[in-house]
mmCIF file with all atom_site columns, C-alpha atoms in Angstrom:
data_model
loop_
_atom_site.group_PDB
_atom_site.id
_atom_site.type_symbol
_atom_site.label_atom_id
_atom_site.label_alt_id
_atom_site.label_comp_id
_atom_site.label_asym_id
_atom_site.label_entity_id
_atom_site.label_seq_id
_atom_site.pdbx_PDB_ins_code
_atom_site.Cartn_x
_atom_site.Cartn_y
_atom_site.Cartn_z
_atom_site.occupancy
_atom_site.B_iso_or_equiv
_atom_site.pdbx_formal_charge
_atom_site.auth_seq_id
_atom_site.auth_comp_id
_atom_site.auth_asym_id
_atom_site.auth_atom_id
_atom_site.pdbx_PDB_model_num
ATOM 1   C CA . MET A 1 1   ? 0.000   0.000   0.000  1.00 0.00 ? 1300 MET A CA 1
ATOM 2   C CA . PRO A 1 2   ? 1.401   3.406   -0.852 1.00 0.00 ? 1301 PRO A CA 1
ATOM 3   C CA . THR A 1 3   ? 1.998   5.808   2.016  1.00 0.00 ? 1302 THR A CA 1
ATOM 4   C CA . SER A 1 4   ? -0.838  8.128   0.959  1.00 0.00 ? 1303 SER A CA 1
ATOM 5   C CA . GLN A 1 5   ? -3.359  5.283   1.133  1.00 0.00 ? 1304 GLN A CA 1
ATOM 6   C CA . VAL A 1 6   ? -2.121  4.243   4.582  1.00 0.00 ? 1305 VAL A CA 1
ATOM 7   C CA . SER A 1 7   ? -2.576  7.765   5.907  1.00 0.00 ? 1306 SER A CA 1
ATOM 8   C CA . GLN A 1 8   ? -6.058  7.905   4.341  1.00 0.00 ? 1307 GLN A CA 1
ATOM 9   C CA . VAL A 1 9   ? -6.996  4.620   6.010  1.00 0.00 ? 1308 VAL A CA 1
ATOM 10  C CA . SER A 1 10  ? -5.709  5.802   9.387  1.00 0.00 ? 1309 SER A CA 1
ATOM 11  C CA . ASP A 1 11  ? -7.489  9.159   8.950  1.00 0.00 ? 1310 ASP A CA 1
ATOM 12  C CA . ASN A 1 12  ? -10.722 7.305   8.151  1.00 0.00 ? 1311 ASN A CA 1
ATOM 13  C CA . ALA A 1 13  ? -10.227 5.042   11.151 1.00 0.00 ? 1312 ALA A CA 1
ATOM 14  C CA . ARG A 1 14  ? -9.868  8.072   13.382 1.00 0.00 ? 1313 ARG A CA 1
ATOM 15  C CA . GLU A 1 15  ? -13.079 9.544   12.005 1.00 0.00 ? 1314 GLU A CA 1
ATOM 16  C CA . ILE A 1 16  ? -15.078 6.351   12.540 1.00 0.00 ? 1315 ILE A CA 1
ATOM 17  C CA . ARG A 1 17  ? -13.906 5.836   16.094 1.00 0.00 ? 1316 ARG A CA 1
ATOM 18  C CA . ARG A 1 18  ? -16.390 7.174   18.601 1.00 0.00 ? 1317 ARG A CA 1
ATOM 19  C CA . THR A 1 19  ? -15.951 7.779   22.263 1.00 0.00 ? 1318 THR A CA 1
ATOM 20  C CA . ALA A 1 20  ? -18.140 5.908   24.679 1.00 0.00 ? 1319 ALA A CA 1
ATOM 21  C CA . GLU A 1 21  ? -20.445 7.922   26.863 1.00 0.00 ? 1320 GLU A CA 1
ATOM 22  C CA . PHE A 1 22  ? -20.193 5.760   29.984 1.00 0.00 ? 1321 PHE A CA 1
ATOM 23  C CA . PRO A 1 23  ? -21.832 7.094   33.141 1.00 0.00 ? 1322 PRO A CA 1
ATOM 24  C CA . PRO A 1 24  ? -19.473 7.776   36.030 1.00 0.00 ? 1323 PRO A CA 1
ATOM 25  C CA . SER A 1 25  ? -18.753 4.808   38.283 1.00 0.00 ? 1324 SER A CA 1
ATOM 26  C CA . ILE A 1 26  ? -20.794 4.496   41.442 1.00 0.00 ? 1325 ILE A CA 1
ATOM 27  C CA . TRP A 1 27  ? -17.515 3.659   43.216 1.00 0.00 ? 1326 TRP A CA 1
ATOM 28  C CA . GLY A 1 28  ? -15.829 6.895   42.244 1.00 0.00 ? 1327 GLY A CA 1
ATOM 29  C CA . ASP A 1 29  ? -12.044 6.619   42.233 1.00 0.00 ? 1328 ASP A CA 1
ATOM 30  C CA . ARG A 1 30  ? -11.781 4.780   45.532 1.00 0.00 ? 1329 ARG A CA 1
ATOM 31  C CA . PHE A 1 31  ? -10.012 1.814   43.947 1.00 0.00 ? 1330 PHE A CA 1
ATOM 32  C CA . ILE A 1 32  ? -7.921  3.903   41.606 1.00 0.00 ? 1331 ILE A CA 1
ATOM 33  C CA . ASN A 1 33  ? -6.319  5.560   44.597 1.00 0.00 ? 1332 ASN A CA 1
ATOM 34  C CA . TYR A 1 34  ? -5.793  2.273   46.476 1.00 0.00 ? 1333 TYR A CA 1
ATOM 35  C CA . ASN A 1 35  ? -2.766  2.263   48.720 1.00 0.00 ? 1334 ASN A CA 1
ATOM 36  C CA . SER A 1 36  ? -1.595  -1.174  49.851 1.00 0.00 ? 1335 SER A CA 1
ATOM 37  C CA . GLU A 1 37  ? -0.125  0.314   53.014 1.00 0.00 ? 1336 GLU A CA 1
ATOM 38  C CA . GLN A 1 38  ? -3.667  1.149   54.125 1.00 0.00 ? 1337 GLN A CA 1
ATOM 39  C CA . ALA A 1 39  ? -4.540  -2.542  54.067 1.00 0.00 ? 1338 ALA A CA 1
ATOM 40  C CA . GLU A 1 40  ? -1.823  -3.516  56.528 1.00 0.00 ? 1339 GLU A CA 1
ATOM 41  C CA . ILE A 1 41  ? -2.791  -4.258  60.085 1.00 0.00 ? 1340 ILE A CA 1
ATOM 42  C CA . HIS A 1 42  ? -1.401  -1.575  62.349 1.00 0.00 ? 1341 HIS A CA 1
ATOM 43  C CA . ASN A 1 43  ? -3.597  -1.947  65.371 1.00 0.00 ? 1342 ASN A CA 1
ATOM 44  C CA . ALA A 1 44  ? -2.709  -4.322  68.236 1.00 0.00 ? 1343 ALA A CA 1
ATOM 45  C CA . SER A 1 45  ? -6.410  -4.923  68.929 1.00 0.00 ? 1344 SER A CA 1
ATOM 46  C CA . GLN A 1 46  ? -6.885  -6.123  65.330 1.00 0.00 ? 1345 GLN A CA 1
ATOM 47  C CA . LEU A 1 47  ? -3.983  -8.541  65.724 1.00 0.00 ? 1346 LEU A CA 1
ATOM 48  C CA . GLN A 1 48  ? -5.473  -9.820  68.967 1.00 0.00 ? 1347 GLN A CA 1
ATOM 49  C CA . GLU A 1 49  ? -8.874  -10.286 67.337 1.00 0.00 ? 1348 GLU A CA 1
ATOM 50  C CA . ILE A 1 50  ? -7.280  -12.227 64.483 1.00 0.00 ? 1349 ILE A CA 1
ATOM 51  C CA . GLU A 1 51  ? -5.513  -14.531 66.935 1.00 0.00 ? 1350 GLU A CA 1
ATOM 52  C CA . GLU A 1 52  ? -8.756  -15.063 68.867 1.00 0.00 ? 1351 GLU A CA 1
ATOM 53  C CA . LEU A 1 53  ? -10.609 -15.978 65.665 1.00 0.00 ? 1352 LEU A CA 1
ATOM 54  C CA . LYS A 1 54  ? -7.841  -18.381 64.642 1.00 0.00 ? 1353 LYS A CA 1
ATOM 55  C CA . GLU A 1 55  ? -8.038  -20.013 68.065 1.00 0.00 ? 1354 GLU A CA 1
ATOM 56  C CA . GLU A 1 56  ? -11.815 -20.363 67.693 1.00 0.00 ? 1355 GLU A CA 1
ATOM 57  C CA . VAL A 1 57  ? -11.379 -22.140 64.354 1.00 0.00 ? 1356 VAL A CA 1
ATOM 58  C CA . ARG A 1 58  ? -8.749  -24.430 65.928 1.00 0.00 ? 1357 ARG A CA 1
ATOM 59  C CA . LYS A 1 59  ? -11.205 -25.364 68.693 1.00 0.00 ? 1358 LYS A CA 1
ATOM 60  C CA . GLU A 1 60  ? -13.917 -26.067 66.103 1.00 0.00 ? 1359 GLU A CA 1
ATOM 61  C CA . LEU A 1 61  ? -11.546 -28.297 64.145 1.00 0.00 ? 1360 LEU A CA 1
ATOM 62  C CA . LEU A 1 62  ? -10.497 -30.267 67.179 1.00 0.00 ? 1361 LEU A CA 1
ATOM 63  C CA . ALA A 1 63  ? -14.108 -30.504 68.356 1.00 0.00 ? 1362 ALA A CA 1
ATOM 64  C CA . ALA A 1 64  ? -14.878 -32.009 64.963 1.00 0.00 ? 1363 ALA A CA 1
ATOM 65  C CA . VAL A 1 65  ? -12.782 -35.027 65.967 1.00 0.00 ? 1364 VAL A CA 1
ATOM 66  C CA . ASN A 1 66  ? -15.442 -35.879 68.558 1.00 0.00 ? 1365 ASN A CA 1
ATOM 67  C CA . ASN A 1 67  ? -18.234 -35.472 66.002 1.00 0.00 ? 1366 ASN A CA 1
ATOM 68  C CA . SER A 1 68  ? -19.674 -38.811 64.943 1.00 0.00 ? 1367 SER A CA 1
ATOM 69  C CA . LEU A 1 69  ? -20.416 -37.815 61.336 1.00 0.00 ? 1368 LEU A CA 1
ATOM 70  C CA . PRO A 1 70  ? -17.549 -37.311 58.878 1.00 0.00 ? 1369 PRO A CA 1
ATOM 71  C CA . LYS A 1 71  ? -19.453 -35.129 56.382 1.00 0.00 ? 1370 LYS A CA 1
ATOM 72  C CA . PRO A 1 72  ? -19.680 -31.996 58.585 1.00 0.00 ? 1371 PRO A CA 1
ATOM 73  C CA . GLN A 1 73  ? -15.984 -32.366 59.411 1.00 0.00 ? 1372 GLN A CA 1
ATOM 74  C CA . LEU A 1 74  ? -15.016 -32.616 55.766 1.00 0.00 ? 1373 LEU A CA 1
ATOM 75  C CA . ASP A 1 75  ? -17.317 -29.728 54.848 1.00 0.00 ? 1374 ASP A CA 1
ATOM 76  C CA . PHE A 1 76  ? -15.689 -27.558 57.517 1.00 0.00 ? 1375 PHE A CA 1
ATOM 77  C CA . ILE A 1 77  ? -12.199 -28.430 56.293 1.00 0.00 ? 1376 ILE A CA 1
ATOM 78  C CA . ASP A 1 78  ? -13.315 -27.779 52.722 1.00 0.00 ? 1377 ASP A CA 1
ATOM 79  C CA . ALA A 1 79  ? -14.625 -24.337 53.713 1.00 0.00 ? 1378 ALA A CA 1
ATOM 80  C CA . ILE A 1 80  ? -11.365 -23.478 55.469 1.00 0.00 ? 1379 ILE A CA 1
ATOM 81  C CA . GLU A 1 81  ? -9.350  -24.547 52.430 1.00 0.00 ? 1380 GLU A CA 1
ATOM 82  C CA . ARG A 1 82  ? -11.593 -22.671 50.005 1.00 0.00 ? 1381 ARG A CA 1
ATOM 83  C CA . LEU A 1 83  ? -11.198 -19.521 52.084 1.00 0.00 ? 1382 LEU A CA 1
ATOM 84  C CA . ASP A 1 84  ? -7.451  -20.042 51.619 1.00 0.00 ? 1383 ASP A CA 1
ATOM 85  C CA . VAL A 1 85  ? -6.687  -19.939 55.332 1.00 0.00 ? 1384 VAL A CA 1
ATOM 86  C CA . GLY A 1 86  ? -5.903  -23.633 55.702 1.00 0.00 ? 1385 GLY A CA 1
ATOM 87  C CA . TYR A 1 87  ? -2.192  -22.909 56.040 1.00 0.00 ? 1386 TYR A CA 1
ATOM 88  C CA . HIS A 1 88  ? -2.927  -21.520 59.516 1.00 0.00 ? 1387 HIS A CA 1
ATOM 89  C CA . PHE A 1 89  ? -4.417  -24.845 60.584 1.00 0.00 ? 1388 PHE A CA 1
ATOM 90  C CA . GLU A 1 90  ? -2.308  -27.474 58.817 1.00 0.00 ? 1389 GLU A CA 1
ATOM 91  C CA . THR A 1 91  ? -1.622  -29.493 61.974 1.00 0.00 ? 1390 THR A CA 1
ATOM 92  C CA . GLU A 1 92  ? -5.239  -29.503 63.117 1.00 0.00 ? 1391 GLU A CA 1
ATOM 93  C CA . ILE A 1 93  ? -6.534  -30.413 59.653 1.00 0.00 ? 1392 ILE A CA 1
ATOM 94  C CA . GLN A 1 94  ? -4.028  -33.257 59.473 1.00 0.00 ? 1393 GLN A CA 1
ATOM 95  C CA . GLN A 1 95  ? -5.208  -34.533 62.884 1.00 0.00 ? 1394 GLN A CA 1
ATOM 96  C CA . VAL A 1 96  ? -8.866  -34.475 61.822 1.00 0.00 ? 1395 VAL A CA 1
ATOM 97  C CA . LEU A 1 97  ? -8.141  -36.218 58.521 1.00 0.00 ? 1396 LEU A CA 1
ATOM 98  C CA . GLN A 1 98  ? -6.021  -38.851 60.270 1.00 0.00 ? 1397 GLN A CA 1
ATOM 99  C CA . HIS A 1 99  ? -8.814  -39.433 62.777 1.00 0.00 ? 1398 HIS A CA 1
ATOM 100 C CA . LEU A 1 100 ? -11.348 -39.809 59.961 1.00 0.00 ? 1399 LEU A CA 1
ATOM 101 C CA . TYR A 1 101 ? -9.085  -42.228 58.159 1.00 0.00 ? 1400 TYR A CA 1
ATOM 102 C CA . ASN A 1 102 ? -8.469  -44.334 61.270 1.00 0.00 ? 1401 ASN A CA 1
ATOM 103 C CA . THR A 1 103 ? -12.146 -44.343 62.239 1.00 0.00 ? 1402 THR A CA 1
ATOM 104 C CA . TYR A 1 104 ? -13.885 -44.824 58.891 1.00 0.00 ? 1403 TYR A CA 1
ATOM 105 C CA . GLN A 1 105 ? -11.097 -46.120 56.632 1.00 0.00 ? 1404 GLN A CA 1
ATOM 106 C CA . LEU A 1 106 ? -12.215 -43.594 53.987 1.00 0.00 ? 1405 LEU A CA 1
#
């Protein structure tokens, strides 16, 4: 294609291109101005609450060993893993799974 035709094609492409008239976002620019440092935990009370919640989950996992039905135990472990917090409870999950295996030979 000769240079003059290329410039005509690009000029035509510029003319055809229209801008979208999108309404403004209901979120504003909250996420555009996201600062990862804001997401860090700075408060000692937040850290304490996190540890308390982790301890509560540990107790629930170990209480699941005494549960007579394996399905609720497996569902609870599945939920923990799907929430991607299972790495906090690897030992407890291993204990529950070992107990299920020994009890039911799953």
